[in-house]
XYZ file of C-alpha atoms in Angstrom:
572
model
C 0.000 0.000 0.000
C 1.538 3.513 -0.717
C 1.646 6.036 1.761
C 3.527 9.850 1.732
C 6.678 9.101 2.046
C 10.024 11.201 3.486
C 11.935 13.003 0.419
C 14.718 10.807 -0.836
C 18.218 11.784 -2.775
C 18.816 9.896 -5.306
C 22.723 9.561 -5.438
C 23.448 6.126 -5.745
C 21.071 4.242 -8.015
C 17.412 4.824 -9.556
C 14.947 3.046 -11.087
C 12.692 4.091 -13.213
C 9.909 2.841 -14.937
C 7.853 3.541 -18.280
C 4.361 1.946 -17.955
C 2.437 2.203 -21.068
C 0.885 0.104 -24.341
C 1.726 -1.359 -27.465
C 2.262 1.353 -30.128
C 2.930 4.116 -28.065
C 6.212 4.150 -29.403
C 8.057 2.955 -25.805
C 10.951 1.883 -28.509
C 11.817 5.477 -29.796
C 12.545 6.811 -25.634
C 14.669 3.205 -24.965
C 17.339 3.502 -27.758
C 17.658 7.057 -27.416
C 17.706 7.173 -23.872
C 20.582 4.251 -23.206
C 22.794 6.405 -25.946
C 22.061 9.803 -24.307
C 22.659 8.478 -20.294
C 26.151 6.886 -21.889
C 27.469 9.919 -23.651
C 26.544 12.260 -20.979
C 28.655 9.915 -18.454
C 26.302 7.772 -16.523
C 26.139 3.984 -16.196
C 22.710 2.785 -17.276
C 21.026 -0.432 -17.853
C 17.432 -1.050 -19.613
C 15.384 -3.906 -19.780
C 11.672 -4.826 -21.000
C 9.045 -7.008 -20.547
C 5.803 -6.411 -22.984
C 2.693 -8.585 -23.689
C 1.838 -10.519 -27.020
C -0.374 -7.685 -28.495
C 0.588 -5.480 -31.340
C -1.724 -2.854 -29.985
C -2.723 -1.838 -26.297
C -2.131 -4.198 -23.175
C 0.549 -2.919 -21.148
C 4.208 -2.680 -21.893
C 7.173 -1.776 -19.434
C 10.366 -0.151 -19.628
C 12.650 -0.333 -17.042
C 15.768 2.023 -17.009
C 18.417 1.805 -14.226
C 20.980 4.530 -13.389
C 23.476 4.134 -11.475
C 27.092 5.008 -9.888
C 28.254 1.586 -10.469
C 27.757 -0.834 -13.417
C 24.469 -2.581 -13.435
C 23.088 -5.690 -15.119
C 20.212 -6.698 -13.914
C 16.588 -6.009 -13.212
C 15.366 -4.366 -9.960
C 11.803 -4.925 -8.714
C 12.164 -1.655 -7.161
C 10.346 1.416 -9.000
C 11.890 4.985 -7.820
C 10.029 6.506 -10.005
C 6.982 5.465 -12.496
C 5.713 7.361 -15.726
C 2.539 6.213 -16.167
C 1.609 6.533 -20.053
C -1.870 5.153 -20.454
C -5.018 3.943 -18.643
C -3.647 0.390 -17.631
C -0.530 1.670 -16.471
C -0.263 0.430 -12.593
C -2.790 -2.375 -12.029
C 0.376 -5.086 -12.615
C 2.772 -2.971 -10.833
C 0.986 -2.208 -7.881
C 3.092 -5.017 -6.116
C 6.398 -3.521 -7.030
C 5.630 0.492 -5.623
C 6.365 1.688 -2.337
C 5.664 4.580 -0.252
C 9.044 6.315 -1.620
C 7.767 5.548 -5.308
C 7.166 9.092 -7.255
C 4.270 8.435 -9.536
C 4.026 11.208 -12.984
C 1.062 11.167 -15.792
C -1.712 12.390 -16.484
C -4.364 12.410 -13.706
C -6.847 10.205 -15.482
C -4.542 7.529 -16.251
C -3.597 7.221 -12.441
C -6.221 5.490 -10.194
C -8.151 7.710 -7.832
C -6.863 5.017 -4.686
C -3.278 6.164 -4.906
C -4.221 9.824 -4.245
C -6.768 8.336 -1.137
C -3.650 6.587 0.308
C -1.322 9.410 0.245
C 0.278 8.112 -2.725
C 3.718 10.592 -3.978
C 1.764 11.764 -7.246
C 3.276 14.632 -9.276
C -0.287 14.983 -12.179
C 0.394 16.405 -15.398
C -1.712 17.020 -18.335
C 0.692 15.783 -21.117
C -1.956 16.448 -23.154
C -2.072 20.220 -23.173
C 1.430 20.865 -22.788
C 1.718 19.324 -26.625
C -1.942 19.919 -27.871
C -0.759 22.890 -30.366
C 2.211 20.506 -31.737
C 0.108 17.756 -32.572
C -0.779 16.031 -29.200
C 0.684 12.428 -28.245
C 2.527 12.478 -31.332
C 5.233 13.950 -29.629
C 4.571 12.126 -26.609
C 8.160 10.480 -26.430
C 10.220 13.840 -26.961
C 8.404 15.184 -24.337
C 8.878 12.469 -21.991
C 12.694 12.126 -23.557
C 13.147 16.309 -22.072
C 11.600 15.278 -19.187
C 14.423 12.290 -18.463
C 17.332 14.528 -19.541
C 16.163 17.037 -17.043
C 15.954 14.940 -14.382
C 19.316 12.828 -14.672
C 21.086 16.516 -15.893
C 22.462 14.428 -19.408
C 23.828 16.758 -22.185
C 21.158 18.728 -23.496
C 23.275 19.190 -26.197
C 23.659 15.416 -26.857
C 19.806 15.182 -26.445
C 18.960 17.155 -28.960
C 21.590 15.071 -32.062
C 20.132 12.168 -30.990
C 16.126 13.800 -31.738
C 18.041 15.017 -35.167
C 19.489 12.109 -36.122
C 16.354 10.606 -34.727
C 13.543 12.158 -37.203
C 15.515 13.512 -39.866
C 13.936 11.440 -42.478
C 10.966 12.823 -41.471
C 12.101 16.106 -42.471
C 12.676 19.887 -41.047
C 9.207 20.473 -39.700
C 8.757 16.915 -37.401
C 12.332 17.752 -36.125
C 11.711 20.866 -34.942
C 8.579 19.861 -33.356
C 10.344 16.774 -31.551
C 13.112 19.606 -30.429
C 10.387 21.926 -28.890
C 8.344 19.296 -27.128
C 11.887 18.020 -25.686
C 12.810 21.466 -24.905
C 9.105 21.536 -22.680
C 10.233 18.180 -21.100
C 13.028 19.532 -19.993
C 11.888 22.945 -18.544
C 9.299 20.959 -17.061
C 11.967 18.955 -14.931
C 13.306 22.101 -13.191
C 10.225 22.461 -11.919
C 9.561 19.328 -9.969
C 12.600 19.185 -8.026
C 12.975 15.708 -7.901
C 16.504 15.741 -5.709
C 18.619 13.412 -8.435
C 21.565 12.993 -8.406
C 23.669 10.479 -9.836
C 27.399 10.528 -10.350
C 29.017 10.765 -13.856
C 32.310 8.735 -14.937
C 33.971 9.437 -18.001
C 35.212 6.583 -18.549
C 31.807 5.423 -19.666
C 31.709 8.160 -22.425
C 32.938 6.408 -25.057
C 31.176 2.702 -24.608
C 29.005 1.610 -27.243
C 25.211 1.093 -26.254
C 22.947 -2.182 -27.795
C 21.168 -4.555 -27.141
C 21.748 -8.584 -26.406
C 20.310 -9.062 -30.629
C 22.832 -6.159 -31.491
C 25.626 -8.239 -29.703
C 24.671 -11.591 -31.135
C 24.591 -9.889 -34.835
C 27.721 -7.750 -34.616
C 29.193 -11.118 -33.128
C 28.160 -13.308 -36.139
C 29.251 -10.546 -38.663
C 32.828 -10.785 -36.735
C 32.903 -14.303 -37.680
C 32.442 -13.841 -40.989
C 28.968 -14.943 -41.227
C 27.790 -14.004 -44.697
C 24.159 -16.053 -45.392
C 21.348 -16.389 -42.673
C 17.986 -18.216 -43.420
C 15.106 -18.370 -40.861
C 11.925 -18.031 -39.809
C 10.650 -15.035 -37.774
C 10.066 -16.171 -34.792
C 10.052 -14.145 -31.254
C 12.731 -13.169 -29.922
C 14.593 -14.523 -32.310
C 13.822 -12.592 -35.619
C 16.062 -9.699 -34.310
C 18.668 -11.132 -35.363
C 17.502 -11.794 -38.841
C 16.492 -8.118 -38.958
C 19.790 -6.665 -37.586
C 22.060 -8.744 -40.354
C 19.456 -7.817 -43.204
C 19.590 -4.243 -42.398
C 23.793 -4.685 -42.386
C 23.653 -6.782 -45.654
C 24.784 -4.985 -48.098
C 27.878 -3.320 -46.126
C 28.749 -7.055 -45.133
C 27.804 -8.635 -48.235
C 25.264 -11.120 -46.336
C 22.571 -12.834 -47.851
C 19.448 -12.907 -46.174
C 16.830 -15.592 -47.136
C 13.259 -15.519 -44.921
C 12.717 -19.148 -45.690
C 9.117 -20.697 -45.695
C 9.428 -22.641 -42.279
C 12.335 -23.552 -40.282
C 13.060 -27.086 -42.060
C 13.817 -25.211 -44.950
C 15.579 -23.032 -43.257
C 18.360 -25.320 -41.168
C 18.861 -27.221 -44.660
C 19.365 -23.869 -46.515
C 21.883 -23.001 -43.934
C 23.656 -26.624 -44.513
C 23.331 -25.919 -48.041
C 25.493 -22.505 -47.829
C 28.028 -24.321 -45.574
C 28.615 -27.171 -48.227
C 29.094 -24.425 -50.300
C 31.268 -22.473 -49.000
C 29.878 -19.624 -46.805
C 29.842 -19.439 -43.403
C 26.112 -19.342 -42.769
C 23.460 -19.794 -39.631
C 20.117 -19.347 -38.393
C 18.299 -17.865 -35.573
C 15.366 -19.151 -34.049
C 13.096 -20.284 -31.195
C 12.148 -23.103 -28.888
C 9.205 -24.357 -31.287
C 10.943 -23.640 -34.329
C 14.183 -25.375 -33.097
C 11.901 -28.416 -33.015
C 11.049 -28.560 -36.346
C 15.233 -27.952 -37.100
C 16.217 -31.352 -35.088
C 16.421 -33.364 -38.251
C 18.896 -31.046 -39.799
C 20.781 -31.075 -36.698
C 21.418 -34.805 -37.109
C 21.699 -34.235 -40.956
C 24.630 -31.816 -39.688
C 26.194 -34.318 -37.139
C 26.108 -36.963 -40.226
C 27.619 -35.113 -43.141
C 29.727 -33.205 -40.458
C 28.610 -29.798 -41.049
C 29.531 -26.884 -39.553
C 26.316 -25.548 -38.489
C 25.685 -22.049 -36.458
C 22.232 -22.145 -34.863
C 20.905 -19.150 -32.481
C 18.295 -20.222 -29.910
C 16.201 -17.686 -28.127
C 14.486 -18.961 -25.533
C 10.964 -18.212 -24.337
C 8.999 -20.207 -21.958
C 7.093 -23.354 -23.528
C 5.840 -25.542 -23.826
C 4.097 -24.918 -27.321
C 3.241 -21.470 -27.949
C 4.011 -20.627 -23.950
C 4.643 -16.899 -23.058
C 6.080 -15.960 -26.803
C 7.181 -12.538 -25.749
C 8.551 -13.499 -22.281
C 12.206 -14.634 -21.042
C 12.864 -17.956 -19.752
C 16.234 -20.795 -19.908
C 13.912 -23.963 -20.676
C 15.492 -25.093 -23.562
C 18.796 -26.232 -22.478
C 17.722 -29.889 -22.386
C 16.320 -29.374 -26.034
C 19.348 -27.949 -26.876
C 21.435 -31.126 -25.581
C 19.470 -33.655 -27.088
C 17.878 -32.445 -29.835
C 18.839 -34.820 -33.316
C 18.782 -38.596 -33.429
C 21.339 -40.625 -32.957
C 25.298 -39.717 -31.564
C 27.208 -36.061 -32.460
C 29.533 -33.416 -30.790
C 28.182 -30.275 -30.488
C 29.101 -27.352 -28.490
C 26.404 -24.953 -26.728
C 27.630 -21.088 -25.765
C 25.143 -19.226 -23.081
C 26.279 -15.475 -23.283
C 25.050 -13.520 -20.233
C 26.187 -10.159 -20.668
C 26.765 -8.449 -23.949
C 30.377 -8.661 -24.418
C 30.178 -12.286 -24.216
C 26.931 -12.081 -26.876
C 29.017 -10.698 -29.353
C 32.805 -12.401 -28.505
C 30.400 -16.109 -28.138
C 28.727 -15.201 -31.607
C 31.987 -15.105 -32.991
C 33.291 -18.051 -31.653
C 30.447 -20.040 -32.797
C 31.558 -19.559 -35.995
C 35.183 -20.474 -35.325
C 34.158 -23.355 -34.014
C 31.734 -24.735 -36.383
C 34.503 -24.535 -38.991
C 37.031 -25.644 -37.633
C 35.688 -28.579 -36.160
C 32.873 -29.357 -38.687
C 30.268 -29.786 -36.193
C 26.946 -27.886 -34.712
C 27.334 -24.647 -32.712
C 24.234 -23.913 -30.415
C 24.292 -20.047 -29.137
C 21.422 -20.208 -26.287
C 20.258 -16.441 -25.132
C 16.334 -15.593 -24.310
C 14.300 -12.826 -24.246
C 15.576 -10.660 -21.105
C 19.193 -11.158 -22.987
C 17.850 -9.918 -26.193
C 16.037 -7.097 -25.349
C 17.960 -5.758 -22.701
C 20.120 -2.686 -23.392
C 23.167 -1.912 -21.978
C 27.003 -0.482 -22.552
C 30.347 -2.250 -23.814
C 33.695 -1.394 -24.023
C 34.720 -0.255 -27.827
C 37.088 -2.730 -27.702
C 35.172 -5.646 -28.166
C 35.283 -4.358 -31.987
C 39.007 -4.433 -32.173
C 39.950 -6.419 -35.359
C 41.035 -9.900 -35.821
C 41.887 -12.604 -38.334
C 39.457 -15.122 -39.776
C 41.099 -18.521 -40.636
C 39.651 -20.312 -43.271
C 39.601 -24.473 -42.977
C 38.630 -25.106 -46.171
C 41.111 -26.762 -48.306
C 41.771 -26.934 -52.272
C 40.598 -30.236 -53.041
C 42.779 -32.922 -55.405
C 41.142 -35.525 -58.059
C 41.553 -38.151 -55.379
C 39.891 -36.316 -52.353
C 37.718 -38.097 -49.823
C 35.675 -36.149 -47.889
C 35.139 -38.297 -44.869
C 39.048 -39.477 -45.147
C 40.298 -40.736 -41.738
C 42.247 -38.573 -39.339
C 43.826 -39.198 -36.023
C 41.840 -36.146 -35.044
C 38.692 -37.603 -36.316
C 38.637 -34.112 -38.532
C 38.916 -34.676 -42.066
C 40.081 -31.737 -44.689
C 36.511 -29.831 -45.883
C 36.377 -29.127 -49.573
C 33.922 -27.194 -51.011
C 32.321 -27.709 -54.911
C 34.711 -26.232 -57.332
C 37.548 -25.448 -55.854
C 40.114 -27.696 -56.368
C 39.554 -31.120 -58.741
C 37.606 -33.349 -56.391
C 34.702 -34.339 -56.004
C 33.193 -33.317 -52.828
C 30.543 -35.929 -51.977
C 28.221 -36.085 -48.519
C 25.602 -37.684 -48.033
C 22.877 -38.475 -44.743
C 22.550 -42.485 -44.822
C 26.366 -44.080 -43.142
C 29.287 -43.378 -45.951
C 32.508 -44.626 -46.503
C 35.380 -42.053 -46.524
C 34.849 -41.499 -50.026
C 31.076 -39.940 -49.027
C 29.713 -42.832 -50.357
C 26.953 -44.900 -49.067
C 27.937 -48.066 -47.041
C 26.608 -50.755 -45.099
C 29.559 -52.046 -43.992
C 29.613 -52.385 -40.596
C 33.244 -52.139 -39.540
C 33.241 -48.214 -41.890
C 29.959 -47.740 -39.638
C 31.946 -48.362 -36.197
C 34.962 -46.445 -37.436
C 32.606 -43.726 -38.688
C 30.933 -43.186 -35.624
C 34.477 -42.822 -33.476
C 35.541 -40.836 -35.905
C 33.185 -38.245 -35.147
C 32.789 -38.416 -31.597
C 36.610 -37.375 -31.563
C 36.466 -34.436 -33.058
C 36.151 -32.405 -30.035
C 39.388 -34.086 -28.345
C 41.632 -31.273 -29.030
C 39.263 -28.333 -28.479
C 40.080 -26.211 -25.323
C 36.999 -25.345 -23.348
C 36.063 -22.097 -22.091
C 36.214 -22.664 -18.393
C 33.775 -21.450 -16.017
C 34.173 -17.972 -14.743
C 34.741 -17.329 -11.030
C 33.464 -14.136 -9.064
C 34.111 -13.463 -5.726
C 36.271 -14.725 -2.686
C 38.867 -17.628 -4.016
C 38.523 -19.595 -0.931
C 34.922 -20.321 -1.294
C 32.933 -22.455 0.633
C 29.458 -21.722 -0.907
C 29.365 -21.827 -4.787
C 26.657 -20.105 -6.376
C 26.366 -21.854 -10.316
C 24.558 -19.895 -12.799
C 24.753 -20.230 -17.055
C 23.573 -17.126 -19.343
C 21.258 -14.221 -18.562
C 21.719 -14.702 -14.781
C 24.939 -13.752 -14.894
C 23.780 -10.222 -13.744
C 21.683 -10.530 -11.273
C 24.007 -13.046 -9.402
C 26.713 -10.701 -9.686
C 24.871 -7.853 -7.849
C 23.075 -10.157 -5.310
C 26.725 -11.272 -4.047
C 27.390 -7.811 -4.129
C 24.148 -7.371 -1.528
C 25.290 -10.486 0.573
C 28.679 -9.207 1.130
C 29.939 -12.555 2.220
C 33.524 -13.091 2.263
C 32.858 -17.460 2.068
C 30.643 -17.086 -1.048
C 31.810 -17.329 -4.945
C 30.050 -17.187 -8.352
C 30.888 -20.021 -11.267
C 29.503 -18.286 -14.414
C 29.424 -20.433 -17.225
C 28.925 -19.080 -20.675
C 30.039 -22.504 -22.447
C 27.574 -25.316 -20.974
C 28.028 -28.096 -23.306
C 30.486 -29.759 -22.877
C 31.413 -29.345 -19.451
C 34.408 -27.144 -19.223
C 37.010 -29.780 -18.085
C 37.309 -27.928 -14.703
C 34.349 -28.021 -13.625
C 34.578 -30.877 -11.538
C 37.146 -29.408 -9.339
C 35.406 -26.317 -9.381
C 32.053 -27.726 -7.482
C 34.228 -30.156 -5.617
C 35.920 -26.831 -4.001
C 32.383 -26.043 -2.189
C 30.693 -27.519 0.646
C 27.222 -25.861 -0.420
C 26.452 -25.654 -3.704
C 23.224 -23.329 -5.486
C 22.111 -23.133 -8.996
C 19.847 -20.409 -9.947
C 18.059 -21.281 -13.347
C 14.898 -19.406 -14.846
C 13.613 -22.931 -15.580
C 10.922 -25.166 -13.618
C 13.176 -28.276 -13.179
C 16.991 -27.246 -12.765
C 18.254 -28.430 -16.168
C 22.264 -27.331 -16.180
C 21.912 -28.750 -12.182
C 20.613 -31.732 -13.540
C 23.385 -32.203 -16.634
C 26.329 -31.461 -13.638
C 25.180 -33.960 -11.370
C 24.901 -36.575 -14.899
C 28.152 -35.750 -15.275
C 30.083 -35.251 -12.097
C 28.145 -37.320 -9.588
C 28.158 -34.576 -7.330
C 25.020 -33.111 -5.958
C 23.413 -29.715 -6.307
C 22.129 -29.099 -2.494
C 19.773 -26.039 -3.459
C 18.079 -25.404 -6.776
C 16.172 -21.903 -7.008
C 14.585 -21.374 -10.175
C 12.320 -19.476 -11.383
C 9.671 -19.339 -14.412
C 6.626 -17.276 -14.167
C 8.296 -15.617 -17.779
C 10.330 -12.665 -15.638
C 13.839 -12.629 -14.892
C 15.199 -12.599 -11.357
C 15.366 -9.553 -9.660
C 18.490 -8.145 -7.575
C 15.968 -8.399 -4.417
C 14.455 -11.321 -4.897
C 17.276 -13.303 -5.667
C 19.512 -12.011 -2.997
C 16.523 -12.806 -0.171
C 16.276 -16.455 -1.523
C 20.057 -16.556 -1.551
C 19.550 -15.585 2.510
C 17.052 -17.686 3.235
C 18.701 -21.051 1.459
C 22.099 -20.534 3.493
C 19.989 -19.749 6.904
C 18.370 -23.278 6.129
């Protein structure tokens, strides 16, 4: 329940929340704001959740700034815009008496005012009716953010520029005055924020998690993507056709996602370094082509997004249910390798890898993010961007080449059609090295070994430890809870607890083992309902997992909530 509460400074960290509906245009505030906080100095974080509608229902933004770096969603709301008529009903649970509600009086329930509830009304309304009304909605609300957190105006104002230019003279200048009212309307609420800068943060780039997985697969010289849209995937498909023609990428929205593995397969065989991105459902209909892959020994780059299933599920929600699927998916035996970035530098340096991988050791590359990854915006260093060589394993092929020939490694040399004099010949049923089908049983045996060692030689990413060395409590998280792990260990302050991130989670990092062994208590945190990495450690190390706290309503942890259950496991 919200009562008046005291005044509070805002010096260390704020939250602040958008509330509002499909279409308003949330998008157009989020990308410029992130840009904005970072080139005026301050260290921001975003993140989203937004119903299935195209229109109306009730979207939220969630912007963080802070004197530290930050990660993570808060449940916390310092402050809440209210945008539309629906605004608070779902958020009721998350404001407190210190939370400073703004909008326009009819969009705020009349039981927040009865309560004493901190309510600063304002009739958006009229202060842009002669511009064109809610049109203008965002700029306004953009001033009023600038204002508050005392960015650049200056800044501000290229971004609006660079913003609506297209649009032409007349909607820019309108979008600069109904900014410039934002911001004049900030002086006069005296909302006491005030949030250190650091300059170091200047000059980091701000994206998103689809932004890192793109720029990532464009570093590793991916140059054809097929796929089918399918949330929160089709980012990434967007993001590399909009970059196409400066990276010479070819961009093929196939009919379904069977065609759309095989046409990635097909652009391997011939010589491109291709992939696809896709979800939990339509990574399903792919697990043919990931055995067709494991057979032929393809290189294969496939990005799953995961959202919570089963079937349809929550398609615009965040959850990590699909590592199993992941694992297993594809008849019969084949390496593979699955990457779970959990902060953006790892999206893009993982994405990269992938690629690296897949060619060099001919087999499928799974990179597993979800929705709270891909959406989320945030800062990295510039340089993550810093050039590097490609190498290229294919190899000029002579008149007697065998595809499948046998290697001590278990890798054979890859030709592709055309260059060279061979004849480069794969095919799905069991083949002798020659690519030719066989029923022999002693080429099947030797087949089979051949490609399970493949992997032998490739050095693992090992898990990543944060905290105090001399642990005695290991906290074990994979992908998108990297964040909110980090800060809750921040919260505990506890000099006998450590973190194990790990952003490669198939197959187990050969350290791992000693790594868990290290701990007499040891936690997972998964946003799934049955504990899957805890379940593929304990497979494989025969040790056990103590405490499993998971998670999968469709939100992401919050700092709070995690950091409580944290507490309340270890007072157990």
């Amino acid at each position: 329940m919200l009562k008046k509460g005291e005044e509070t400074l805002f010096d260390k960290d704020i939250s602040i929340v958008l509330s509002g509906e499909a279409g308003q245009g949330l998008n157009t505030i989020e990308s410029l704001l992130i840009t904005m906080l970072t080139r005026s100095g301050k260290q921001a974080f975003l993140s989203k959740e937004f119903m299935s509608r195209v229109r109306g229902g009730n979207n939220t933004t969630e912007i963080r700034v802070s004197s530290e770096s930050v990660y993570a969603f808060v449940n916390r709301i310092d402050l809440l815009i209210v945008l539309s008529r629906n605004g608070m009903e779902r958020l009721e649970n998350r404001l407190s008496p210190a939370t400073l509600i703004i909008g326009e009086a009819g969009n705020i329930p009349q039981k927040y005012a009865d309560i004493g509830g901190r309510i600063i009304p304002i009739d958006f309304s009229a202060a842009l009716a002669d511009l064109g009304g809610s049109l203008f909605l965002n700029s306004y609300i953009f001033g009023m953010l600038a204002g508050l957190l005392s960015c650049n105006s200056e800044v501000a104002k290229s971004l609006i520029q660079d913003q609506f230019q297209a649009k032409g003279d007349d909607i820019v200048g309108k979008n600069l005055l109904a900014f410039q009212r934002g911001s004049e309307l900030s002086g006069n609420m005296a909302i006491p924020i005030s949030i250190e800068t650091n300059a170091s943060v200047v000059d980091r780039i701000a994206l998103n998690g689809t932004e890192a997985v793109a720029i990532g697969a464009i570093a590793g010289g991916c140059n054809f993507i097929a796929s089918y849209p399918m949330s929160p995937s089709t980012g990434v498909l967007v993001n590399l056709a909009k970059r196409s023609e400066a990276y010479d990428i070819a961009v093929e929205q196939a009919e379904d996602e069977i065609a759309a593995i095989n046409m990635m397969l097909g652009a391997w065989y011939a010589g491109a370094r291709a992939m696809v991105t896709t979800s939990g459902g339509g990574f399903a209909l792919m697990t043919e082509g990931m055995s067709l892959a494991g057979c032929i020994e393809s290189p294969a780059v496939i990005h799953l997004a995961q959202r919570p299933g089963p079937a349809t599920g929550l398609p615009t929600r965040t959850e990590q249910g699909d590592l199993n699927l992941a694992l297993y998916a594809g008849h019969g035996d084949y390496p593979r390798v699955i990457y779970a970035p959990g902060h953006l530098a790892d999206g893009v340096m993982l994405s990269r890898k992938a690629f690296e991988v897949a060619d060099q050791y001919q087999v499928p590359v799974i990179l597993l993010t979800d929705q709270f990854f891909l959406d989320s915006i945030g800062t990295i260093d510039k340089s993550i961007f810093s050039e590097s060589t490609l190498v290229n394993h294919i190899v000029e092929t002579a008149p007697d080449y065998n595809r499948y020939a046998m290697t001590p490694s278990g890798i054979s040399p890859r030709g592709i059609p055309g260059y060279g004099h061979g004849l480069v010949c794969v095919d799905s049923d069991e083949h002798s090295e020659n690519g030719r089908i066989t029923e022999d049983f002693n080429i099947r045996t030797a087949m089979v070994d051949k490609r399970m060692r493949k992997l032998a030689e490739y050095e693992d990413i090992e898990p990543e430890l944060i905290g105090h060395p001399d642990y005695s409590i290991l906290i074990i998280g994979w992908g998108s809870t990297y964040g909110v792990i980090c800060e809750a260990l921040k919260r505990l302050q506890r000099s006998d607890i450590a973190f194990a991130y790990f952003k490669q989670v198939y197959p187990l990092p050969t350290g791992t083992k000693e790594l868990m062994e290290r701990a007499k208590i040891r936690i997972s945190v998964e946003n799934n309902a049955t504990g899957q990495f805890a379940g593929l450690l304990k497979m494989e190390t025969l040790l056990d997992i103590q405490f499993n706290l998971l998670k999968y309503n469709g939100m992401p942890f919050s700092v709070e909530e995690l950091t409580t259950r944290i507490s309340g496991t270890l007072s157990i």
